[in-house]
Amino acid sequence: MSFKQKNHGKWIAYRVTPEWEGHTVREVLQGPLLLSNRMINRLTRSRGIQLNGKMPWLDRRVKAGDRLRVAVRPFERADLPPEPVPFSVVYEDADLMVVDKPAGINVHPVRPGEGGTLAHGIIHYWLSQGREGRVRPVHRLDRDTSGLILIAKHAYAHQLLDRDLRQHDIRREYLACVAGRVENPEGTIREPIARDPNHPLRRCVSPEGDPAVTHYRVLAQNDRASIIWVRLETGRTHQIRVHFSSLGHPLYGDKLYGGPMEGIGRQALHAWLLSFRHPLTGKHLTLKAMPPEDWLQLTESLHFVREEWTDGLALSGD
């Protein structure tokens, strides 16, 4: 598979191999190119599929050596108005970006007309560089969780990254400051999570919920608090917050789940590491962002020395 840049977007060029001879164009698009039916239909309407330089019928049979080209990154209009919203770009290329989201903003609008989200800010950032597009988050962070989030720049990259996320091939690591001394220095929490029937926003551990798996390791602790490294295997809403509150160790600043409210004005949770394979180049990327000042000030107020817990992070991202 090769990649060629055109002024109207990025095209993937695929040379049909002998094992795919006799298959239809649609089957090749779904097979080695991993395109969904929805994307195939969209590309058909936009004339974004070529076989040996011509628009093919999707049921046409291919031969070994045929050249199939697909426009995977067409230009798109933004679907939100631009707004200057603060965030930091940790990594960016033509297909994706990783940004460090501050606490206090939603990733994307959750109700009609909502402004001031990360998506609005990214569109503003792109327009300032003379580019335009739609923001496609691969995963979400809660409004008051800070840290790294992966953004696809086009539908094909989003489809491939979403598949990797569902197959647990994207590694997501967090830092949390929880109340009390956690008994086990490391472990895995396997408790299903469901909506709390007694609260419209809260989630709870319930045998009727969706499977949820959280791996953790204690980096530092005292009688008041523990600093925890966390790796998510699943991505349920409020997963880390629910799992640790169910153990009797709610996060500092997490009013919704009963956490101590001194020292920080939001839940003490930061997405500090993302590790994944680039969906188009195959390059492995590991990106990190240390917690913001409010998180660091909280841990200092709880009498943790930074070297106590940062030394343990050297084990992360393996």
Coordinates of N, CA and C in Angstrom, one line a residue, residues 105-214:
I105 N -13.5 22.0 30.2 CA -14.2 22.1 28.9 C -14.6 20.8 28.4
N106 N -15.7 20.7 27.7 CA -16.1 19.5 27.1 C -15.3 19.2 25.8
V107 N -15.2 17.9 25.4 CA -14.5 17.6 24.2 C -15.3 18.1 23.0
H108 N -16.6 17.8 23.1 CA -17.5 18.1 21.9 C -18.9 18.6 22.5
P109 N -19.7 19.4 21.8 CA -20.9 19.8 22.4 C -21.8 18.6 22.8
V110 N -22.4 18.7 24.0 CA -23.3 17.7 24.5 C -24.8 18.1 24.4
R111 N -25.0 19.3 24.0 CA -26.4 19.8 23.8 C -26.4 20.8 22.7
P112 N -27.5 21.0 22.0 CA -27.5 21.9 20.8 C -27.1 23.4 21.3
G113 N -26.3 24.0 20.5 CA -25.9 25.4 20.7 C -24.8 25.6 21.7
E114 N -24.3 24.5 22.3 CA -23.2 24.6 23.3 C -21.9 25.1 22.6
G115 N -21.2 26.1 23.2 CA -20.0 26.6 22.7 C -18.8 26.3 23.6
G116 N -17.7 26.8 23.3 CA -16.5 26.7 24.1 C -16.0 25.4 24.4
T117 N -16.2 24.4 23.5 CA -15.7 23.1 23.6 C -14.3 22.9 23.0
L118 N -13.6 21.8 23.2 CA -12.4 21.5 22.6 C -12.5 21.5 21.1
A119 N -13.6 20.9 20.6 CA -13.8 20.9 19.1 C -13.9 22.3 18.5
H120 N -14.6 23.2 19.2 CA -14.6 24.6 18.7 C -13.2 25.2 18.6
G121 N -12.4 24.9 19.6 CA -11.0 25.4 19.7 C -10.1 24.8 18.6
I122 N -10.3 23.5 18.3 CA -9.5 22.9 17.3 C -9.8 23.5 15.9
I123 N -11.1 23.7 15.7 CA -11.5 24.3 14.4 C -10.9 25.7 14.2
H124 N -10.9 26.4 15.3 CA -10.3 27.8 15.3 C -8.8 27.7 15.0
Y125 N -8.1 26.7 15.6 CA -6.7 26.5 15.4 C -6.4 26.1 14.0
W126 N -7.2 25.2 13.4 CA -7.0 24.8 12.0 C -7.3 26.0 11.1
L127 N -8.3 26.8 11.3 CA -8.6 27.9 10.4 C -7.4 28.9 10.5
S128 N -6.8 29.1 11.6 CA -5.7 30.0 11.7 C -4.5 29.6 10.9
Q129 N -4.5 28.3 10.6 CA -3.4 27.7 9.7 C -3.9 27.6 8.3
G130 N -5.0 28.1 7.9 CA -5.5 28.0 6.6 C -6.1 26.7 6.2
R131 N -6.5 25.9 7.2 CA -7.1 24.6 6.9 C -8.5 24.5 7.5
E132 N -9.2 23.5 7.1 CA -10.6 23.3 7.5 C -10.9 21.8 7.6
G133 N -11.8 21.5 8.5 CA -12.2 20.1 8.6 C -13.1 19.8 9.7
R134 N -13.4 18.6 10.0 CA -14.3 18.2 11.1 C -13.5 17.5 12.2
V135 N -13.8 17.8 13.4 CA -13.1 17.2 14.6 C -13.7 15.9 14.9
R136 N -12.9 14.8 14.9 CA -13.4 13.5 15.1 C -12.6 12.9 16.3
P137 N -13.1 13.1 17.5 CA -12.4 12.5 18.7 C -12.5 10.9 18.6
V138 N -11.4 10.3 18.9 CA -11.4 8.8 18.9 C -11.9 8.3 20.3
H139 N -11.7 9.0 21.3 CA -12.3 8.7 22.6 C -12.6 10.0 23.3
R140 N -13.2 9.9 24.5 CA -13.6 11.1 25.2 C -12.9 11.2 26.6
L141 N -12.9 12.4 27.1 CA -12.5 12.7 28.5 C -13.7 13.5 29.1
D142 N -13.9 13.2 30.4 CA -14.9 14.0 31.1 C -14.5 15.5 31.1
R143 N -15.5 16.3 31.2 CA -15.3 17.8 31.2 C -14.2 18.2 32.2
D144 N -14.2 17.7 33.4 CA -13.2 18.1 34.4 C -12.0 17.2 34.5
T145 N -11.8 16.3 33.5 CA -10.6 15.5 33.4 C -9.6 16.2 32.4
S146 N -8.4 16.4 32.8 CA -7.4 17.0 31.9 C -6.6 15.9 31.2
G147 N -5.9 16.3 30.2 CA -5.0 15.4 29.6 C -5.2 15.1 28.1
L148 N -4.5 14.0 27.7 CA -4.4 13.7 26.3 C -5.6 13.1 25.7
I149 N -5.9 13.6 24.5 CA -7.0 13.0 23.7 C -6.6 12.9 22.2
L150 N -7.0 11.8 21.6 CA -6.6 11.5 20.2 C -7.7 12.0 19.3
I151 N -7.3 12.8 18.3 CA -8.3 13.3 17.3 C -7.9 12.9 15.9
A152 N -8.9 12.3 15.2 CA -8.7 11.9 13.8 C -9.1 13.1 12.9
K153 N -8.3 13.3 11.9 CA -8.6 14.4 11.0 C -9.5 14.1 9.8
H154 N -9.8 12.8 9.6 CA -10.7 12.4 8.5 C -11.3 11.1 8.9
A155 N -12.4 10.8 8.1 CA -13.2 9.6 8.5 C -12.5 8.3 8.4
Y156 N -11.5 8.2 7.5 CA -10.8 6.9 7.4 C -9.9 6.7 8.6
A157 N -9.2 7.7 9.0 CA -8.3 7.6 10.1 C -9.2 7.3 11.4
H158 N -10.3 7.9 11.5 CA -11.2 7.7 12.6 C -11.7 6.3 12.6
Q159 N -12.1 5.7 11.5 CA -12.5 4.4 11.4 C -11.5 3.4 11.9
L160 N -10.2 3.6 11.4 CA -9.2 2.6 11.8 C -8.8 2.8 13.3
L161 N -8.7 4.0 13.8 CA -8.4 4.2 15.2 C -9.5 3.7 16.1
D162 N -10.8 3.9 15.7 CA -11.9 3.4 16.5 C -11.8 1.8 16.5
R163 N -11.4 1.2 15.4 CA -11.3 -0.3 15.5 C -10.2 -0.7 16.5
D164 N -9.0 0.1 16.4 CA -7.9 -0.2 17.3 C -8.3 0.0 18.8
L165 N -9.2 1.0 19.0 CA -9.6 1.3 20.4 C -10.5 0.1 20.9
R166 N -11.4 -0.3 20.0 CA -12.3 -1.4 20.4 C -11.5 -2.7 20.6
Q167 N -10.4 -2.9 19.9 CA -9.6 -4.1 20.1 C -8.5 -3.9 21.1
H168 N -8.6 -2.8 21.9 CA -7.7 -2.6 23.0 C -6.2 -2.4 22.6
D169 N -6.1 -1.9 21.3 CA -4.7 -1.6 20.8 C -4.2 -0.2 21.0
I170 N -5.1 0.6 21.6 CA -4.6 2.0 22.0 C -4.5 2.0 23.5
R171 N -3.3 2.3 24.0 CA -3.0 2.3 25.4 C -3.3 3.7 26.0
R172 N -4.1 3.7 27.1 CA -4.4 5.0 27.7 C -4.1 4.9 29.2
E173 N -3.3 5.8 29.7 CA -2.8 5.8 31.0 C -3.2 7.1 31.7
Y174 N -3.5 7.0 33.0 CA -4.0 8.2 33.8 C -3.3 8.2 35.1
L175 N -3.3 9.4 35.7 CA -2.8 9.6 37.0 C -4.0 10.1 37.8
A176 N -4.2 9.5 39.0 CA -5.3 9.9 39.9 C -4.8 10.1 41.3
C177 N -5.5 11.0 42.0 CA -5.2 11.1 43.4 C -6.5 10.8 44.2
V178 N -6.5 9.7 44.9 CA -7.7 9.2 45.6 C -7.6 9.3 47.1
A179 N -8.7 9.3 47.7 CA -8.7 9.4 49.2 C -8.3 8.2 49.9
G180 N -7.5 8.3 50.9 CA -7.1 7.2 51.8 C -5.9 6.4 51.2
R181 N -5.6 5.4 52.0 CA -4.5 4.5 51.6 C -5.1 3.2 51.0
V182 N -4.7 3.0 49.7 CA -5.2 1.8 49.0 C -4.4 0.6 49.5
E183 N -5.2 -0.4 49.8 CA -4.6 -1.6 50.5 C -3.7 -2.4 49.6
N184 N -4.1 -2.7 48.4 CA -3.3 -3.5 47.5 C -2.4 -2.6 46.6
P185 N -1.1 -2.8 46.6 CA -0.2 -1.9 45.8 C -0.5 -1.9 44.3
E186 N -1.0 -2.9 43.8 CA -1.4 -3.0 42.4 C -2.5 -4.0 42.2
G187 N -3.2 -3.9 41.1 CA -4.3 -4.8 40.9 C -5.2 -4.5 39.7
T188 N -6.2 -5.2 39.5 CA -7.2 -5.0 38.4 C -8.6 -5.0 38.9
I189 N -9.3 -4.0 38.6 CA -10.7 -3.9 39.0 C -11.6 -4.3 37.9
R190 N -12.3 -5.4 38.1 CA -13.2 -5.9 37.0 C -14.7 -5.9 37.6
E191 N -15.3 -4.7 37.4 CA -16.6 -4.5 37.9 C -17.5 -3.9 36.8
P192 N -18.6 -4.5 36.4 CA -19.5 -3.8 35.4 C -20.1 -2.5 35.9
I193 N -20.3 -1.6 35.0 CA -20.7 -0.3 35.3 C -22.1 0.0 34.5
A194 N -23.0 0.5 35.3 CA -24.3 0.9 34.7 C -24.7 2.3 35.2
R195 N -25.8 2.8 34.6 CA -26.4 4.0 35.0 C -26.9 3.9 36.5
D196 N -26.7 4.9 37.3 CA -27.3 4.9 38.6 C -28.8 5.2 38.5
P197 N -29.6 4.3 39.0 CA -31.1 4.6 38.8 C -31.6 5.7 39.7
N198 N -30.7 6.1 40.7 CA -31.1 7.2 41.6 C -30.5 8.5 41.3
H199 N -29.8 8.6 40.2 CA -29.1 9.9 39.9 C -29.0 10.0 38.4
P200 N -29.4 11.1 37.8 CA -29.3 11.2 36.3 C -27.9 11.3 35.7
L201 N -26.9 11.7 36.5 CA -25.6 11.8 35.9 C -24.6 10.7 36.4
R202 N -24.9 10.1 37.5 CA -24.0 9.2 38.1 C -24.0 7.8 37.5
R203 N -22.9 7.1 37.6 CA -22.8 5.7 37.2 C -22.5 4.9 38.5
C204 N -22.8 3.6 38.4 CA -22.5 2.8 39.6 C -22.1 1.4 39.1
V205 N -21.4 0.7 40.1 CA -21.1 -0.7 39.8 C -22.4 -1.6 40.0
S206 N -22.6 -2.4 38.9 CA -23.9 -3.1 38.9 C -23.7 -4.4 38.1
P207 N -24.2 -5.6 38.6 CA -24.1 -6.8 37.7 C -24.8 -6.7 36.4
E208 N -25.7 -5.7 36.3 CA -26.4 -5.5 35.0 C -25.7 -4.6 34.1
G209 N -24.6 -4.0 34.5 CA -23.9 -3.0 33.7 C -23.0 -3.6 32.6
D210 N -22.3 -2.8 31.9 CA -21.4 -3.2 30.8 C -20.0 -3.5 31.5
P211 N -19.3 -4.5 30.9 CA -18.0 -4.9 31.5 C -17.1 -3.7 31.5
A212 N -16.3 -3.6 32.6 CA -15.3 -2.5 32.7 C -14.1 -3.1 33.5
V213 N -12.9 -2.8 32.9 CA -11.7 -3.3 33.4 C -10.7 -2.1 33.6
T214 N -10.2 -2.0 34.9 CA -9.3 -0.9 35.2 C -8.0 -1.5 35.9

